[in-house]
Amino acid sequence: MSIERELNKRSGSKCELCAAEENLKVYEVLPTKKGGLDESIMACATCIDQIENPDNVDLNHWRCLNDSMWNENVAVQVVAWRMLSRLRSAGWPQELLDMMYLDQDTLEWAQATGEGEEDENKIIHRDSNGVILEHGDSVVLIKDLKVKGSSMVAKQGTAVRNIRLDHENAEYIEGKVDGQQIVIITQYVKKI
């Protein structure tokens, strides 16, 4: 059975965040380990747009999190936590966050994108042109790179999709090149 069909069944053909019934899509909650049903939610176009574009956020739309934060599906809890963290300066989202409980693994997944960190503590990854890199972005290598511990050379112009950020060092990102997961220094990449 397809993921979309399974998610429709699980969600009752409604957005798992705001309960809208139109313009539903499968939304994969990054970072994923193996993908699939447990790492995806059914979400409406409005929710997806506001998750991916913080400038488009309508604070009142997210009052729905008062209900969806209690959803039994971990991926829904992760998105609810991230949105509440993003909006916490409005007051009521912080109150909901204070009530919310996530086990350690779920909290680490929720924090993996850097949501919820104080701005002064947040590590910012930038490419060779100073453009901010986000988890899940695609980059291209701007020079040939020898991969330590192997004879492999990652060639200039190679696209690396769905990068992961190192949350302890702003200079490092991870991505797959020729099927091998490698660490890449940000000064040698350009965001696509």
mmCIF file of C-alpha atoms in Angstrom:
data_model
loop_
_atom_site.group_PDB
_atom_site.id
_atom_site.type_symbol
_atom_site.label_atom_id
_atom_site.label_comp_id
_atom_site.label_asym_id
_atom_site.label_seq_id
_atom_site.Cartn_x
_atom_site.Cartn_y
_atom_site.Cartn_z
ATOM 1 C CA MET A 1 0.000 0.000 0.000
ATOM 2 C CA SER A 2 1.368 3.464 -0.853
ATOM 3 C CA ILE A 3 2.464 5.899 1.843
ATOM 4 C CA GLU A 4 -0.185 8.370 0.693
ATOM 5 C CA ARG A 5 -2.946 5.778 1.071
ATOM 6 C CA GLU A 6 -1.649 4.734 4.503
ATOM 7 C CA LEU A 7 -1.441 8.360 5.661
ATOM 8 C CA ASN A 8 -4.971 9.058 4.395
ATOM 9 C CA LYS A 9 -6.174 6.067 6.380
ATOM 10 C CA ARG A 10 -4.240 7.123 9.510
ATOM 11 C CA SER A 11 -5.366 10.753 9.323
ATOM 12 C CA GLY A 12 -8.959 10.162 8.210
ATOM 13 C CA SER A 13 -8.127 12.133 5.014
ATOM 14 C CA LYS A 14 -7.425 15.293 7.021
ATOM 15 C CA CYS A 15 -4.347 17.409 7.674
ATOM 16 C CA GLU A 16 -2.766 15.926 10.796
ATOM 17 C CA LEU A 17 -1.923 19.435 12.001
ATOM 18 C CA CYS A 18 -4.970 21.615 11.315
ATOM 19 C CA ALA A 19 -7.624 19.056 10.211
ATOM 20 C CA ALA A 20 -8.153 20.714 6.803
ATOM 21 C CA GLU A 21 -9.642 18.336 4.221
ATOM 22 C CA GLU A 22 -8.422 19.932 0.969
ATOM 23 C CA ASN A 23 -5.049 20.170 -0.807
ATOM 24 C CA LEU A 24 -3.504 17.335 1.206
ATOM 25 C CA LYS A 25 0.003 16.085 0.512
ATOM 26 C CA VAL A 26 2.504 13.709 2.048
ATOM 27 C CA TYR A 27 5.051 15.769 3.999
ATOM 28 C CA GLU A 28 8.303 14.049 4.938
ATOM 29 C CA VAL A 29 9.618 15.275 8.298
ATOM 30 C CA LEU A 30 13.369 15.835 7.959
ATOM 31 C CA PRO A 31 15.860 14.538 8.844
ATOM 32 C CA THR A 32 14.738 11.045 7.947
ATOM 33 C CA LYS A 33 16.526 7.841 8.863
ATOM 34 C CA LYS A 34 14.713 5.424 6.580
ATOM 35 C CA GLY A 35 11.734 7.453 5.364
ATOM 36 C CA GLY A 36 8.283 5.987 5.078
ATOM 37 C CA LEU A 37 5.081 6.190 7.054
ATOM 38 C CA ASP A 38 6.619 6.798 10.502
ATOM 39 C CA GLU A 39 8.620 9.798 9.253
ATOM 40 C CA SER A 40 5.831 11.443 7.232
ATOM 41 C CA ILE A 41 2.588 13.252 7.945
ATOM 42 C CA MET A 42 -0.476 14.160 5.909
ATOM 43 C CA ALA A 43 -0.532 17.956 5.714
ATOM 44 C CA CYS A 44 -2.447 20.600 3.816
ATOM 45 C CA ALA A 45 -0.792 23.037 1.405
ATOM 46 C CA THR A 46 -1.282 25.916 3.891
ATOM 47 C CA CYS A 47 0.576 24.135 6.699
ATOM 48 C CA ILE A 48 3.384 22.982 4.389
ATOM 49 C CA ASP A 49 3.829 26.491 2.972
ATOM 50 C CA GLN A 50 4.072 28.012 6.449
ATOM 51 C CA ILE A 51 6.446 25.297 7.708
ATOM 52 C CA GLU A 52 8.799 25.790 4.761
ATOM 53 C CA ASN A 53 8.450 29.593 4.512
ATOM 54 C CA PRO A 54 8.647 31.206 7.970
ATOM 55 C CA ASP A 55 7.819 34.625 6.466
ATOM 56 C CA ASN A 56 4.346 33.338 5.472
ATOM 57 C CA VAL A 57 3.356 32.256 8.999
ATOM 58 C CA ASP A 58 -0.138 33.185 10.158
ATOM 59 C CA LEU A 59 0.017 32.889 13.943
ATOM 60 C CA ASN A 60 -3.708 32.207 14.334
ATOM 61 C CA HIS A 61 -3.563 29.290 11.885
ATOM 62 C CA TRP A 62 -1.277 27.454 14.314
ATOM 63 C CA ARG A 63 -3.724 27.538 17.226
ATOM 64 C CA CYS A 64 -4.631 24.097 15.862
ATOM 65 C CA LEU A 65 -1.468 22.801 17.551
ATOM 66 C CA ASN A 66 -3.360 22.912 20.840
ATOM 67 C CA ASP A 67 -4.999 19.673 19.626
ATOM 68 C CA SER A 68 -2.472 18.165 17.201
ATOM 69 C CA MET A 69 0.451 18.323 19.664
ATOM 70 C CA TRP A 70 -1.248 15.402 21.475
ATOM 71 C CA ASN A 71 -1.333 13.243 18.325
ATOM 72 C CA GLU A 72 0.019 9.743 18.976
ATOM 73 C CA ASN A 73 2.164 9.816 15.815
ATOM 74 C CA VAL A 74 5.716 10.914 16.555
ATOM 75 C CA ALA A 75 6.213 12.769 13.242
ATOM 76 C CA VAL A 76 3.158 14.965 14.019
ATOM 77 C CA GLN A 77 4.543 15.662 17.507
ATOM 78 C CA VAL A 78 7.905 16.676 15.999
ATOM 79 C CA VAL A 79 6.318 19.178 13.585
ATOM 80 C CA ALA A 80 4.077 20.550 16.355
ATOM 81 C CA TRP A 81 7.099 21.035 18.638
ATOM 82 C CA ARG A 82 9.070 22.785 15.867
ATOM 83 C CA MET A 83 6.226 25.174 15.029
ATOM 84 C CA LEU A 84 5.527 25.961 18.688
ATOM 85 C CA SER A 85 9.249 26.632 19.189
ATOM 86 C CA ARG A 86 9.328 28.934 16.173
ATOM 87 C CA LEU A 87 6.283 30.882 17.420
ATOM 88 C CA ARG A 88 6.987 30.843 21.164
ATOM 89 C CA SER A 89 7.613 34.589 21.411
ATOM 90 C CA ALA A 90 3.841 35.106 20.931
ATOM 91 C CA GLY A 91 3.210 33.733 24.436
ATOM 92 C CA TRP A 92 0.574 31.033 24.013
ATOM 93 C CA PRO A 93 2.906 28.723 22.003
ATOM 94 C CA GLN A 94 5.376 28.756 24.922
ATOM 95 C CA GLU A 95 2.564 27.687 27.270
ATOM 96 C CA LEU A 96 1.779 24.735 24.969
ATOM 97 C CA LEU A 97 5.475 23.839 24.743
ATOM 98 C CA ASP A 98 5.671 23.769 28.535
ATOM 99 C CA MET A 99 2.859 21.182 28.584
ATOM 100 C CA MET A 100 4.308 19.033 25.818
ATOM 101 C CA TYR A 101 6.418 15.965 26.612
ATOM 102 C CA LEU A 102 8.697 14.275 24.074
ATOM 103 C CA ASP A 103 10.920 11.305 24.869
ATOM 104 C CA GLN A 104 14.667 11.842 24.314
ATOM 105 C CA ASP A 105 14.822 10.347 20.774
ATOM 106 C CA THR A 106 11.792 12.339 19.630
ATOM 107 C CA LEU A 107 13.172 15.561 21.129
ATOM 108 C CA GLU A 108 16.511 15.019 19.359
ATOM 109 C CA TRP A 109 14.649 14.529 16.063
ATOM 110 C CA ALA A 110 12.615 17.693 16.702
ATOM 111 C CA GLN A 111 15.770 19.690 17.495
ATOM 112 C CA ALA A 112 17.746 18.304 14.519
ATOM 113 C CA THR A 113 16.809 21.256 12.290
ATOM 114 C CA GLY A 114 17.926 23.823 14.878
ATOM 115 C CA GLU A 115 14.356 24.921 15.632
ATOM 116 C CA GLY A 116 13.972 26.001 19.238
ATOM 117 C CA GLU A 117 17.583 27.080 19.766
ATOM 118 C CA GLU A 118 18.235 30.578 20.963
ATOM 119 C CA ASP A 119 19.521 32.704 18.083
ATOM 120 C CA GLU A 120 22.783 33.584 19.833
ATOM 121 C CA ASN A 121 23.514 29.874 20.461
ATOM 122 C CA LYS A 122 22.456 28.656 17.037
ATOM 123 C CA ILE A 123 25.243 27.465 14.764
ATOM 124 C CA ILE A 124 24.790 28.879 11.273
ATOM 125 C CA HIS A 125 26.200 26.984 8.298
ATOM 126 C CA ARG A 126 27.134 29.079 5.259
ATOM 127 C CA ASP A 127 28.312 28.051 1.814
ATOM 128 C CA SER A 128 31.307 29.546 -0.022
ATOM 129 C CA ASN A 129 29.217 32.606 -0.971
ATOM 130 C CA GLY A 130 27.903 33.181 2.558
ATOM 131 C CA VAL A 131 24.423 31.810 1.797
ATOM 132 C CA ILE A 132 22.836 30.110 4.824
ATOM 133 C CA LEU A 133 22.516 26.336 4.473
ATOM 134 C CA GLU A 134 19.547 24.496 5.969
ATOM 135 C CA HIS A 135 19.050 20.829 6.683
ATOM 136 C CA GLY A 136 17.801 19.101 3.512
ATOM 137 C CA ASP A 137 19.267 21.663 1.080
ATOM 138 C CA SER A 138 21.136 20.684 -2.075
ATOM 139 C CA VAL A 139 24.660 21.908 -2.761
ATOM 140 C CA VAL A 140 27.260 21.522 -5.493
ATOM 141 C CA LEU A 141 30.986 20.986 -4.906
ATOM 142 C CA ILE A 142 33.137 23.867 -6.158
ATOM 143 C CA LYS A 143 36.422 21.909 -6.219
ATOM 144 C CA ASP A 144 37.655 18.317 -6.266
ATOM 145 C CA LEU A 145 37.804 16.917 -2.723
ATOM 146 C CA LYS A 146 39.817 13.910 -1.552
ATOM 147 C CA VAL A 147 37.771 11.835 0.883
ATOM 148 C CA LYS A 148 39.808 10.962 3.964
ATOM 149 C CA GLY A 149 40.062 7.258 4.674
ATOM 150 C CA SER A 150 39.358 6.211 1.099
ATOM 151 C CA SER A 151 40.760 6.544 -2.400
ATOM 152 C CA MET A 152 37.610 8.341 -3.538
ATOM 153 C CA VAL A 153 37.718 11.864 -4.974
ATOM 154 C CA ALA A 154 34.484 13.855 -4.959
ATOM 155 C CA LYS A 155 34.598 15.764 -8.251
ATOM 156 C CA GLN A 156 33.915 19.463 -8.721
ATOM 157 C CA GLY A 157 30.359 20.035 -9.948
ATOM 158 C CA THR A 158 28.940 17.018 -8.087
ATOM 159 C CA ALA A 159 25.488 17.749 -6.658
ATOM 160 C CA VAL A 160 24.917 16.658 -3.053
ATOM 161 C CA ARG A 161 21.234 16.467 -2.166
ATOM 162 C CA ASN A 162 19.483 16.395 1.204
ATOM 163 C CA ILE A 163 22.477 17.542 3.264
ATOM 164 C CA ARG A 164 22.635 17.191 7.032
ATOM 165 C CA LEU A 165 24.148 19.855 9.270
ATOM 166 C CA ASP A 166 26.703 19.208 12.002
ATOM 167 C CA HIS A 167 25.173 20.869 15.065
ATOM 168 C CA GLU A 168 28.532 21.261 16.792
ATOM 169 C CA ASN A 169 30.599 22.770 13.973
ATOM 170 C CA ALA A 170 29.430 25.396 11.467
ATOM 171 C CA GLU A 171 32.131 24.309 9.018
ATOM 172 C CA TYR A 172 30.834 20.757 8.488
ATOM 173 C CA ILE A 173 27.904 19.266 6.612
ATOM 174 C CA GLU A 174 27.209 15.675 5.624
ATOM 175 C CA GLY A 175 25.903 14.288 2.378
ATOM 176 C CA LYS A 176 26.051 11.341 0.012
ATOM 177 C CA VAL A 177 28.489 11.346 -2.882
ATOM 178 C CA ASP A 178 28.535 8.263 -5.127
ATOM 179 C CA GLY A 179 26.442 6.414 -2.530
ATOM 180 C CA GLN A 180 28.908 7.100 0.283
ATOM 181 C CA GLN A 181 28.051 9.364 3.249
ATOM 182 C CA ILE A 182 30.869 11.903 3.685
ATOM 183 C CA VAL A 183 31.630 15.014 5.710
ATOM 184 C CA ILE A 184 32.136 18.106 3.574
ATOM 185 C CA ILE A 185 33.619 21.451 4.593
ATOM 186 C CA THR A 186 31.157 24.247 3.834
ATOM 187 C CA GLN A 187 33.733 26.499 2.149
ATOM 188 C CA TYR A 188 33.880 23.990 -0.736
ATOM 189 C CA VAL A 189 30.167 23.996 -1.572
ATOM 190 C CA LYS A 190 27.654 26.330 -3.188
ATOM 191 C CA LYS A 191 23.925 26.122 -2.483
ATOM 192 C CA ILE A 192 21.847 25.161 -5.523
#
